[in-house]
Short mmCIF file of C-alpha atoms and ligand atoms in Angstrom, two decimals:
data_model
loop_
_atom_site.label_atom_id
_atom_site.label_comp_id
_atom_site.label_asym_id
_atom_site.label_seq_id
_atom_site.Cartn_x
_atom_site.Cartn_y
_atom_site.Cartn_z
CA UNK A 297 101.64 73.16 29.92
CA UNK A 298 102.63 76.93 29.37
CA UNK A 299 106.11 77.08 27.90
CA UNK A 300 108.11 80.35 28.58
CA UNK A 301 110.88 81.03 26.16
CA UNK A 302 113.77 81.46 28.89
CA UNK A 303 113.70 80.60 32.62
CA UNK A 304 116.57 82.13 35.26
CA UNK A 305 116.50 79.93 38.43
CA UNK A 306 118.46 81.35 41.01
CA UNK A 307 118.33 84.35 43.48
CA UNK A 308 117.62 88.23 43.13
CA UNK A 309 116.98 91.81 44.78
CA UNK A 310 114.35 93.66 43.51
CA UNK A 311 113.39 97.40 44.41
CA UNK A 312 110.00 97.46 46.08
CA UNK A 313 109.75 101.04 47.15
CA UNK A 314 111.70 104.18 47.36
CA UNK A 315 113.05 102.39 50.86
CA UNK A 316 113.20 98.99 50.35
CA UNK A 317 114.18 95.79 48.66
CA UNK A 318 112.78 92.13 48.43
CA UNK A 319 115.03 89.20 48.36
CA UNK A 320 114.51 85.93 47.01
CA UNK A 321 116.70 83.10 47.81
CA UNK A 322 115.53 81.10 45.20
CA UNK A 323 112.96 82.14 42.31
CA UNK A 324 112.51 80.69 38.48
CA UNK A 325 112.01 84.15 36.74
CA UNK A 326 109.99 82.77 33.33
CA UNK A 327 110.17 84.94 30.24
CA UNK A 328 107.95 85.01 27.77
CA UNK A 329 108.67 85.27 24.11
CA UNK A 330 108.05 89.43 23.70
CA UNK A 331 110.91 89.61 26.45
CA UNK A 332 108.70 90.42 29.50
CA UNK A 333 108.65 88.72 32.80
CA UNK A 334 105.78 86.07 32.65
CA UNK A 335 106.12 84.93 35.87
CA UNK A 336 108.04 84.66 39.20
CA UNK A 337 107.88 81.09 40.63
CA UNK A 338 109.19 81.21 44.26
CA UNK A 339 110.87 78.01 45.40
CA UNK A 340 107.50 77.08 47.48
CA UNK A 341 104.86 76.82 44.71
CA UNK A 342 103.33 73.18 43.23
CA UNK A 343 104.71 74.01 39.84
CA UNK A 344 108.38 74.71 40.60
CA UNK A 345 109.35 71.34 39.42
CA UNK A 346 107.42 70.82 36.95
CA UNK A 347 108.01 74.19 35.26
CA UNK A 348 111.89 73.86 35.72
CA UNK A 349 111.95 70.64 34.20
CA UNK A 350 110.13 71.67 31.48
CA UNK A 351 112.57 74.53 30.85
CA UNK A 352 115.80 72.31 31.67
CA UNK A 353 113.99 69.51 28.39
CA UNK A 354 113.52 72.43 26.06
CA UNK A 355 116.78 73.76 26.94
CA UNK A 356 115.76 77.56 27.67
CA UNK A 357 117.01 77.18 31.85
CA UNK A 358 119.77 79.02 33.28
CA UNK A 359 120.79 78.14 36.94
CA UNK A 360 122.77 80.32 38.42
CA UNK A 361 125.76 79.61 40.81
CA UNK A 362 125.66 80.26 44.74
CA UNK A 363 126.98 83.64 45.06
CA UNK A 364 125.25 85.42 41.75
CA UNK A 365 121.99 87.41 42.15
CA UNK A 366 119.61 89.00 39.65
CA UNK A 367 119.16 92.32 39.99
CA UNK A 368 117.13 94.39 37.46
CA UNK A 369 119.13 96.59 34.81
CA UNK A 370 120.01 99.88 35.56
CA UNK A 371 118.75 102.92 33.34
CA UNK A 372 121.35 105.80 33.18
CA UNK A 373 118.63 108.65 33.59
CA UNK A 374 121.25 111.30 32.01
CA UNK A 375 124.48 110.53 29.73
CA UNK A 376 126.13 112.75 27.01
CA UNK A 377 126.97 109.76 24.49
CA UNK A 378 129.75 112.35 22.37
CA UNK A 379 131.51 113.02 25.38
CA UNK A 380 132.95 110.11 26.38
CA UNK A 381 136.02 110.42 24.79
CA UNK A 382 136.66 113.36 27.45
CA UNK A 383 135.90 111.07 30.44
CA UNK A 384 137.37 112.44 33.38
CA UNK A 385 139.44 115.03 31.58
CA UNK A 386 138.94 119.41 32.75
CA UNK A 387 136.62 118.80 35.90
CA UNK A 388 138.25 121.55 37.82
CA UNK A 389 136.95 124.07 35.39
CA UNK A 390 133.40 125.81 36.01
CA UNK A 391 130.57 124.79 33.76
CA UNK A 392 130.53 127.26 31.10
CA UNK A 393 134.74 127.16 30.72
CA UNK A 394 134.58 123.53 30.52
CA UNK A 395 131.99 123.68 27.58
CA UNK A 396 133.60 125.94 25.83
CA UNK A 397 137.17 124.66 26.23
CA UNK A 398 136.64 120.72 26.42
CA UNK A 399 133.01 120.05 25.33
CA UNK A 400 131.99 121.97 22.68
CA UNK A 401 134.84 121.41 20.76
CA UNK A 402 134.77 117.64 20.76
CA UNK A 403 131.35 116.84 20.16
CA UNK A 404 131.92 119.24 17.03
CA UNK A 405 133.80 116.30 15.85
CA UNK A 406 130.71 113.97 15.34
CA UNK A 407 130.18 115.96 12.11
CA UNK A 408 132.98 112.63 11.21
CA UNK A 409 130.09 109.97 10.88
CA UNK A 410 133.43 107.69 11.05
CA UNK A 411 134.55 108.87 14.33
CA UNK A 412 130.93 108.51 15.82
CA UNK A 413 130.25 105.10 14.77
CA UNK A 414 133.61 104.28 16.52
CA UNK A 415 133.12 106.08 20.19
CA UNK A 416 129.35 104.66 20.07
CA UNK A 417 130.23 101.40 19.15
CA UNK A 418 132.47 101.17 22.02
CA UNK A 419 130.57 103.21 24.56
CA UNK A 420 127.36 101.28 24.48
CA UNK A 421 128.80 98.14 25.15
CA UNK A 422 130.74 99.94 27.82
CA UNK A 423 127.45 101.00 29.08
CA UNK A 424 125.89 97.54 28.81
CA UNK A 425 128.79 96.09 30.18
CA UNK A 426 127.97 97.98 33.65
CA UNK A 427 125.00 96.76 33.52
CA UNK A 428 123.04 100.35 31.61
CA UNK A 429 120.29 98.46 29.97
CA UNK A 430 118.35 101.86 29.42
CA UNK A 431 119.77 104.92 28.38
CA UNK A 432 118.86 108.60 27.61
CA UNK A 433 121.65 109.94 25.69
CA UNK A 434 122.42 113.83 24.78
CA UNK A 435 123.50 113.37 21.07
CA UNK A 436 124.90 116.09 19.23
CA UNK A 437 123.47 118.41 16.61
CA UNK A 438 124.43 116.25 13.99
CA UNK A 439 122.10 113.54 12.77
CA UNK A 440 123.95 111.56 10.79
CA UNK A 441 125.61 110.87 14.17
CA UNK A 442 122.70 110.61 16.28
CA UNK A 443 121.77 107.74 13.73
CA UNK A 444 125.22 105.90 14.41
CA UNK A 445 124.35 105.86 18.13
CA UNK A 446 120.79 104.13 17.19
CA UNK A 447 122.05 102.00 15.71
CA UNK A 448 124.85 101.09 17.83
CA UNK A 449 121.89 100.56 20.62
CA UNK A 450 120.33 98.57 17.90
CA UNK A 451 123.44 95.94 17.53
CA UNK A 452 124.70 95.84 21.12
CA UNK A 453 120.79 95.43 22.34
CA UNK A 454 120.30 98.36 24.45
CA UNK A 455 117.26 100.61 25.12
CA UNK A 456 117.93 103.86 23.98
CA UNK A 457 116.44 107.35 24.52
CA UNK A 458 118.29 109.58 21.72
CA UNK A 459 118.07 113.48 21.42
CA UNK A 460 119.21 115.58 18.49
CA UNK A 461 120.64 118.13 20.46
CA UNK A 462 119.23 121.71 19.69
CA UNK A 463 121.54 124.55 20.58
CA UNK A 464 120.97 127.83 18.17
CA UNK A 465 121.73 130.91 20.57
CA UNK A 466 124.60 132.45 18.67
CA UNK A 467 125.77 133.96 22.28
CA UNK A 468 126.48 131.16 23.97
CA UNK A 469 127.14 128.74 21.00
CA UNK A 470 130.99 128.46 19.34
CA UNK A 471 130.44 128.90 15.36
CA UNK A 472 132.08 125.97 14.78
CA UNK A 473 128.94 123.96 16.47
CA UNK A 474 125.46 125.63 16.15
CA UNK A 475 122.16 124.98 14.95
CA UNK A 476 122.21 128.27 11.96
CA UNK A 477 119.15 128.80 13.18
CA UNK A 478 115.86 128.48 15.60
CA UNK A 479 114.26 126.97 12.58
CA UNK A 480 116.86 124.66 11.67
CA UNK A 481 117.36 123.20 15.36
CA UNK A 482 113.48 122.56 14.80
CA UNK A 483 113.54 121.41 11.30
CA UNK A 484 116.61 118.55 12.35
CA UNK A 485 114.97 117.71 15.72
CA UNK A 486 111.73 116.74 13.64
CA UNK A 487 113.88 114.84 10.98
CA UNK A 488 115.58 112.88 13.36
CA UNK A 489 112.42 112.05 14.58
CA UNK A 490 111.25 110.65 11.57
CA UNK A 491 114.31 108.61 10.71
CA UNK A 492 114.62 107.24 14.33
CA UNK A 493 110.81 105.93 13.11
CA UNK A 494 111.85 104.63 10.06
CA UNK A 495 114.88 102.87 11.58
CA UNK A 496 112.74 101.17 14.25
CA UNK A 497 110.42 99.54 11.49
CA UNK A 498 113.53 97.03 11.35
CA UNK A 499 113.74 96.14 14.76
CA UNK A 500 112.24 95.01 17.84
CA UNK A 501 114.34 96.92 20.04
CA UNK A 502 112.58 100.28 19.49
CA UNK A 503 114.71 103.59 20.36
CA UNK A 504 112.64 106.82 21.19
CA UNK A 505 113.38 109.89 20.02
CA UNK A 506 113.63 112.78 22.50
CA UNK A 507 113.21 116.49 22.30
CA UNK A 508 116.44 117.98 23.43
CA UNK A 509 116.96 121.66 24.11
CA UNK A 510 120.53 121.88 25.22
CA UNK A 511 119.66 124.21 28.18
CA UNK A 512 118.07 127.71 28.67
CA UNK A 513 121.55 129.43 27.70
CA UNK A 514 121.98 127.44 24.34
CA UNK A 515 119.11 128.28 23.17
CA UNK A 516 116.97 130.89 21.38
CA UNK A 517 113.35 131.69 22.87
CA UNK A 518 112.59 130.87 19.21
CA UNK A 519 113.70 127.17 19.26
CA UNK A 520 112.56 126.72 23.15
CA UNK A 521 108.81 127.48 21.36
CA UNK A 522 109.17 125.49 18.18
CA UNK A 523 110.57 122.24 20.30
CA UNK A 524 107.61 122.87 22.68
CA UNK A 525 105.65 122.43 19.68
CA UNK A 526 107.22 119.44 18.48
CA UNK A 527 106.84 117.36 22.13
CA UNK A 528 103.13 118.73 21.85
CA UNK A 529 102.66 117.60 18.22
CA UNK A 530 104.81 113.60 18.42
CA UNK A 531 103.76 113.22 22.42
CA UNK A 532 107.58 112.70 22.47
CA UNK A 533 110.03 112.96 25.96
CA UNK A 534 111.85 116.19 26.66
CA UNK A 535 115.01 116.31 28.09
CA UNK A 536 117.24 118.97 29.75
CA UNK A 537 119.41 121.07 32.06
CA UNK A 538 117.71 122.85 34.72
CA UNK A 539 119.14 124.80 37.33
CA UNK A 540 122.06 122.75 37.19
CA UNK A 541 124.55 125.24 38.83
CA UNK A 542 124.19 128.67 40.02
CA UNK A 543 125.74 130.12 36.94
CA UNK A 544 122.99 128.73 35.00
CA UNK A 545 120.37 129.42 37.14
CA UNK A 546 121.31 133.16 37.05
CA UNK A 547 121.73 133.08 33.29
CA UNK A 548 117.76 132.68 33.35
CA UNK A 549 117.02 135.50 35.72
CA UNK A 550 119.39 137.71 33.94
CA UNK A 551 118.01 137.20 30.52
CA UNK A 552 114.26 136.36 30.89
CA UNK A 553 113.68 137.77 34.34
CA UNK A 554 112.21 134.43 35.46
CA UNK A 555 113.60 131.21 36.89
CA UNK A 556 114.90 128.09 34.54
CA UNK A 557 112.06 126.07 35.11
CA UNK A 558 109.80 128.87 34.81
CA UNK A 559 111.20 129.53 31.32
CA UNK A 560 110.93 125.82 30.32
CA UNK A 561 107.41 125.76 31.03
CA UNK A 562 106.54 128.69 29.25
CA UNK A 563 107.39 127.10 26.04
CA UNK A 564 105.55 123.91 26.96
CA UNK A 565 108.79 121.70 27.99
CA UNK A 566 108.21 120.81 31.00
CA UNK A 567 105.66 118.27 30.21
CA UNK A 568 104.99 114.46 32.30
CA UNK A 569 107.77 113.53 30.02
CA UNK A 570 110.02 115.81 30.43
CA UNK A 571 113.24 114.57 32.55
CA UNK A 572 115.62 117.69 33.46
CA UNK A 573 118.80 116.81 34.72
CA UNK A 574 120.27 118.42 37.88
CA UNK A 575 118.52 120.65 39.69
CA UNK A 576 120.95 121.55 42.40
CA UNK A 577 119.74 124.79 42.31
CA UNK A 578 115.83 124.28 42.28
CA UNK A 579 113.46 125.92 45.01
CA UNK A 580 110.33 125.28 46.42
CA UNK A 581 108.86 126.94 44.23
CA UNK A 582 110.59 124.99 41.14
CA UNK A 583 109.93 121.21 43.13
CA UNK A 584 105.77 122.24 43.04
CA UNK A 585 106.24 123.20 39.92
CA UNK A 586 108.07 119.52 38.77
CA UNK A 587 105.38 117.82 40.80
CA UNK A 588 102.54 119.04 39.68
CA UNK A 589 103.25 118.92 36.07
CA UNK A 590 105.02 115.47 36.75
CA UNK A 591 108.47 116.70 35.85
CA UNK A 592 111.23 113.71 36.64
CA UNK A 593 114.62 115.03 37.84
CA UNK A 594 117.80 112.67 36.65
CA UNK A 595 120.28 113.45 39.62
CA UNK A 596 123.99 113.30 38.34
CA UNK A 597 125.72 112.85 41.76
CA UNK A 598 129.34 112.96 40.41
CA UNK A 599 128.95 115.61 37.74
CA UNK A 600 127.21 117.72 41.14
CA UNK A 601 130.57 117.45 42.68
CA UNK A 602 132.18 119.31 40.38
CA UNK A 603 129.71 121.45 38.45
CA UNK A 604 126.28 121.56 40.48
CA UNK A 605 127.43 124.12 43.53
CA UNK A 606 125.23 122.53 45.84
CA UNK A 607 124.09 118.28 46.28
CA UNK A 608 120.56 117.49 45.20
CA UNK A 609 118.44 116.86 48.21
CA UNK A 610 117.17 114.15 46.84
CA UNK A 611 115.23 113.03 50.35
CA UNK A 612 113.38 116.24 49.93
CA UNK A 613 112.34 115.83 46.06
CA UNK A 614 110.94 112.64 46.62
CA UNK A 615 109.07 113.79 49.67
CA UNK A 616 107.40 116.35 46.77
CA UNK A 617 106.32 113.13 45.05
CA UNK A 618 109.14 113.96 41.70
CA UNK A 619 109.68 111.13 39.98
CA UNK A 620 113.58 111.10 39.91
CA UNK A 621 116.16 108.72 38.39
CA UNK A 622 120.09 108.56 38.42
CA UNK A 623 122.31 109.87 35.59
CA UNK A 624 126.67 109.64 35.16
CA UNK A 625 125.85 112.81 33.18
CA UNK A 626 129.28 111.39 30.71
CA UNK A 627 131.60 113.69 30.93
CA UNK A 628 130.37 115.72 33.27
CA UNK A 629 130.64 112.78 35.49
CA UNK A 630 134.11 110.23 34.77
CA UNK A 631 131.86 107.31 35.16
CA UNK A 632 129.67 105.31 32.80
CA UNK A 633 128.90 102.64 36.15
CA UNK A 634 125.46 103.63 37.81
CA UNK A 635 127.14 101.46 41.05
CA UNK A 636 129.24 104.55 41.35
CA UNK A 637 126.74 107.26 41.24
CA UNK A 638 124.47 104.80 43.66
CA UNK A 639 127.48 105.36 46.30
CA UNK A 640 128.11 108.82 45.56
CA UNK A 641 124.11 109.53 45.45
CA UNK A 642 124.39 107.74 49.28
CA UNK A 643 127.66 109.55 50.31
CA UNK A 644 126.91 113.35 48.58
CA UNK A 645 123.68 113.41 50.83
CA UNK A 646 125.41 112.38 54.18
CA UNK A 647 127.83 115.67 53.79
CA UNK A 648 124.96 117.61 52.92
CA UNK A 649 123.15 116.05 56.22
CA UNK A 650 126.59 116.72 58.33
CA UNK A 651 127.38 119.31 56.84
CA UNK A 652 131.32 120.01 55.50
CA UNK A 653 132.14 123.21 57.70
CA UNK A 654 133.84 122.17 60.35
CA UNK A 655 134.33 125.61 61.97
CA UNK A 656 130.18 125.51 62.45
CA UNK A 657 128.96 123.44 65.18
CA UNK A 658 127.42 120.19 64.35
CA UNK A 659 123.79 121.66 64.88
CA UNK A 660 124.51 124.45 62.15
CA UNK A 661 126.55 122.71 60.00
CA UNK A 662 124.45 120.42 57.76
CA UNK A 663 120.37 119.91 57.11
CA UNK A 664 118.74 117.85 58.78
CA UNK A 665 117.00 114.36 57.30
CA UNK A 666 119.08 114.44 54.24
CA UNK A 667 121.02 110.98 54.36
CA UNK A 668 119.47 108.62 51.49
CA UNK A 669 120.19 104.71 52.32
CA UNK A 670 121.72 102.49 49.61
CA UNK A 671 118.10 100.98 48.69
CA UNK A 672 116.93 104.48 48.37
CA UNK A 673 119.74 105.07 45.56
CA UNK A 674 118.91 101.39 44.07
CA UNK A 675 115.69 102.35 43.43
CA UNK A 676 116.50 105.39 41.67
CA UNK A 677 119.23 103.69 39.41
CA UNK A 678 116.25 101.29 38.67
CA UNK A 679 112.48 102.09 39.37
CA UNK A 680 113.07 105.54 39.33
CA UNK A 681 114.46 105.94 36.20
CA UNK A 682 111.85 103.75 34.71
CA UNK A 683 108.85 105.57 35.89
CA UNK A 684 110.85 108.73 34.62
CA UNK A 685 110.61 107.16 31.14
CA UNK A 686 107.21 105.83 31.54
CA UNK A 687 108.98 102.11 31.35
CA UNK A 688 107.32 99.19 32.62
CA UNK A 689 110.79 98.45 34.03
CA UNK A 690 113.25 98.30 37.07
CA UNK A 691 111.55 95.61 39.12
CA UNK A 692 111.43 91.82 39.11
CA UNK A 693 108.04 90.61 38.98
CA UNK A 694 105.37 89.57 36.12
CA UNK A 695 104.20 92.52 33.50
CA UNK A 696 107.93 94.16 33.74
CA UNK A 697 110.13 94.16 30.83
CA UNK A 698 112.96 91.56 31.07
CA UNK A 699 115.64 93.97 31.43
CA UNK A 700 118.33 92.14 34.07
CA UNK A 701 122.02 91.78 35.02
CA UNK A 702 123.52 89.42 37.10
CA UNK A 703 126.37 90.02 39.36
CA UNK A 704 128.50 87.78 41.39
CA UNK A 705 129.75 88.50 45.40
CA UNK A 706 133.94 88.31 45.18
CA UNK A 707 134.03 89.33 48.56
CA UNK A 708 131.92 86.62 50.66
CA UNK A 709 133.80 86.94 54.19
CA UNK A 710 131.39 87.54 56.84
CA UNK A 711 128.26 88.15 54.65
CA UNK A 712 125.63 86.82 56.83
CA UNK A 713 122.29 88.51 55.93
CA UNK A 714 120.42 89.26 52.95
CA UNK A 715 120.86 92.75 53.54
CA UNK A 716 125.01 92.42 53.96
CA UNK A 717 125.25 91.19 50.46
CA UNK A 718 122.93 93.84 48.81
CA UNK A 719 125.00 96.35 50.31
CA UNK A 720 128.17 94.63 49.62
CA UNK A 721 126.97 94.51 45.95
CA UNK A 722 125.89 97.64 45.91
CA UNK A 723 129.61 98.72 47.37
CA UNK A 724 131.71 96.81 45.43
CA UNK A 725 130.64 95.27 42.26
CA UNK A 726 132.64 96.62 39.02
CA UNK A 727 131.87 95.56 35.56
CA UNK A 728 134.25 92.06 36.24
CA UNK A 729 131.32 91.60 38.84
CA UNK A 730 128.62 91.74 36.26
CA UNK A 731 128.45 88.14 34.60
CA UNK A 732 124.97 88.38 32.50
CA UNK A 733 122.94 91.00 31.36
CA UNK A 734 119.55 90.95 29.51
CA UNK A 735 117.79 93.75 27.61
CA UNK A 736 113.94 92.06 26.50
CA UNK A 737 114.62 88.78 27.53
CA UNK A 738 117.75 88.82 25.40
CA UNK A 739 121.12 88.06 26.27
CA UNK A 740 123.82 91.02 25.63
CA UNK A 741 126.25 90.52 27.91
N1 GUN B 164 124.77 122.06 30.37
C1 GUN B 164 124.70 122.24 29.04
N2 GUN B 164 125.41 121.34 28.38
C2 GUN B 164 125.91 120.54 29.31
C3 GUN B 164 126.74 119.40 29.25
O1 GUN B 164 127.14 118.94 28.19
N3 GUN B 164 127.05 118.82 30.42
C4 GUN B 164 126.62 119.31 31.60
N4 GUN B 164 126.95 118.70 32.71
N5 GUN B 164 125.87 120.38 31.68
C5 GUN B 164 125.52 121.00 30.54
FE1 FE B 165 124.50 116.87 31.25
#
């Protein structure tokens, strides 16, 4: 009989559409040994038995306690690894101030291949912790750094997505932290590729390298071309601002006369890998655009709050078939938990369905059909992000990647459905909550 390298017996919530979950009381979810989900044995098959006794002789079963559940990992769609040192600090400064003032000058810093081993270290096992098993991270320029946080995915066991970030436009760049030059953002991004490649020939846990022009403003139309190039030439992911607030989106139709997107795409960015985070201020025009050329938005719900001038309506985006995942968007966001951008992803688009003008009567105040549910913002802290990423990911069931974290209910007064403890869950676990996670089958938490 088939023998599958780790079996969880217990139960789990799974993401089965942008609206809805599945619930299983009682599953064995059977690994195999490349750290995939093999099979899902549900409590009423002939093998259950047999299989879990199998497991529970060669030692590889874990049976979880009443009151855990299985849920799949999370991927954090959008994260700036260097700035979580700043976590929570300067929020009630605009965008631009804030990255001049509080950003910009630490992630300078990372030029200290020291200092960047020690935030990474700790932030990826913060990350993993809160049950992040994927993560597309915003480096900085430097790659020595960028390595570091590799390789900090590499020990702690976490999927990574890493950009060199490019950012050459002497005009909206300090000194102190540029690229010197359109070639040279070009010239690192392509190193970095190669020694991300070279790294992953000693490990199973692959990380990706990702094309990474800061944002339309940071950048000259010289780089925008040659890192077009580059995600042309490798077949790599992009990654992004995009009309993220209307400061930036005017900085485009100052300077090139055409929208942010519109100026991505010219220089071939805006590819089906390409995830852009924001897009607060995209139009109809923009969301064909992203749809057609399968364009994933990450929406940053808390870092919207303060720096996007507008919520994300994410009910419409997905109605224009955009593939769209969550993001904390560190440090634009103060929090590295997904759970929290979840709620604030459910609670950001009931004010933008009410409306927050309470001198406008309730039929002018909000737009209507906005409200997301919890499931819809479970699936976009999990399936979402992984079609974003191309991932066979996010879900429970056989030919998805083992990527899992279970949590336990503290608060189990008066839970009597299978839909009051997702939400519960959903509402109130913190990392204490979150008892195992798995990246590939393997154990990191
Ligand atoms: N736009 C360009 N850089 C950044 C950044 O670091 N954070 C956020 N939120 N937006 C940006
Ligand atoms: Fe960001």
């Amino acid at each position: 009989m088939h023998s599958f390298s780790k079996v969880i017996e217990g139960a789990s919530f799974s993401p089965v559409s942008q609206t809805d979950i599945r619930y299983q009381p009682q599953q064995l979810i059977c690994l195999d040994s490349s750290g995939y989900i093999a099979r899902v044995i549900e409590r009423t098959e002939a093998d259950y038995a047999t299989v879990k006794q199998a497991a529970q002789a060669n030692d590889t079963l874990t049976t979880l306690q009443p009151g855990q559940y299985v849920l799949p990992g999370f991927i954090d769609l959008h994260i700036h690894a260097p700035q979580w040192p700043n976590a929570g600090l300067a929020l009630d400064r605009p965008l631009n101030e804030w990255l001049d003032t509080y950003t910009f000058p630490l992630e300078a810093k990372y030029q200290d291949v020291d200092f960047a081993k020690t935030v990474y270290n700790n932030l990826v096992q913060e990350l993993l912790a809160n049950g992040t098993t994927t993560a597309l991270y915003f480096g900085t320029i430097h790659n020595a750094a960028n390595l570091a946080l590799a390789k900090a995915c590499i020990k702690y066991g976490q999927r990574g997505f890493i950009g060199k970030v490019a950012m050459d436009n002497p005009e909206q760049t300090p000194d102190y932290y540029q690229d010197a030059s359109a070639q040279v953002a070009v010239d690192q991004t392509e190193q970095f590729i190669q020694q991300l490649n070279d790294l992953n020939q000693t490990t199973d846990l692959k990380q990706t390298p990702v094309i990474t022009p800061r944002f339309v403003p940071s950048c000259t139309p010289a780089s925008l071309q040659g890192l077009g190039d580059l995600a042309r030439k490798y077949d790599l992911p992009v990654q992004s601002h995009c009309s993220e607030s209307d400061w930036e989106n005017g900085y485009a139709l100052e300077h090139y006369h055409m929208r942010d997107a519109d100026v991505l795409d010219q220089y071939g960015l805006l590819t089906d890998k390409a995830v852009m985070a924001h897009g607060t201020q995209l139009n109809e025009h923009d969301y064909e655009l992203f749809s057609n050329q399968q364009v994933a938005i990450a929406h940053c719900p808390i870092s919207n709050v303060y720096f996007g001038n507008a919520v994300l309506p994410v009910k419409r985006v997905l109605a224009h078939h955009i593939k769209t995942g969550l993001g904390t968007d560190i440090s634009g966001g103060y929090s590295p938990s997904l759970y929290q951008n979840i709620r604030q992803a459910v609670m950001s688009s009931r004010l933008l369905q009410d409306g927050v003008d309470n001198q406008q009567s309730a039929d002018q105040r909000g737009v209507v059909d906005s409200a997301i549910s919890v499931k819809t913002a479970f699936y976009l802290a999990t399936l979402g992000g992984a079609e974003s990423l191309h991932l066979q990911t996010g879900k429970i069931a056989p030919g998805y990647l083992a990527d899992l974290q279970v949590v336990s209910l503290q608060n189990d007064f008066h839970t009597e459905t299978a839909d009051n403890v997702f939400e519960k869950l959903m509402y109130q676990t913190t990392k204490n909550e979150i008892e195992q996670v798995y990246v590939r089958g393997k154990r990191v938490k």
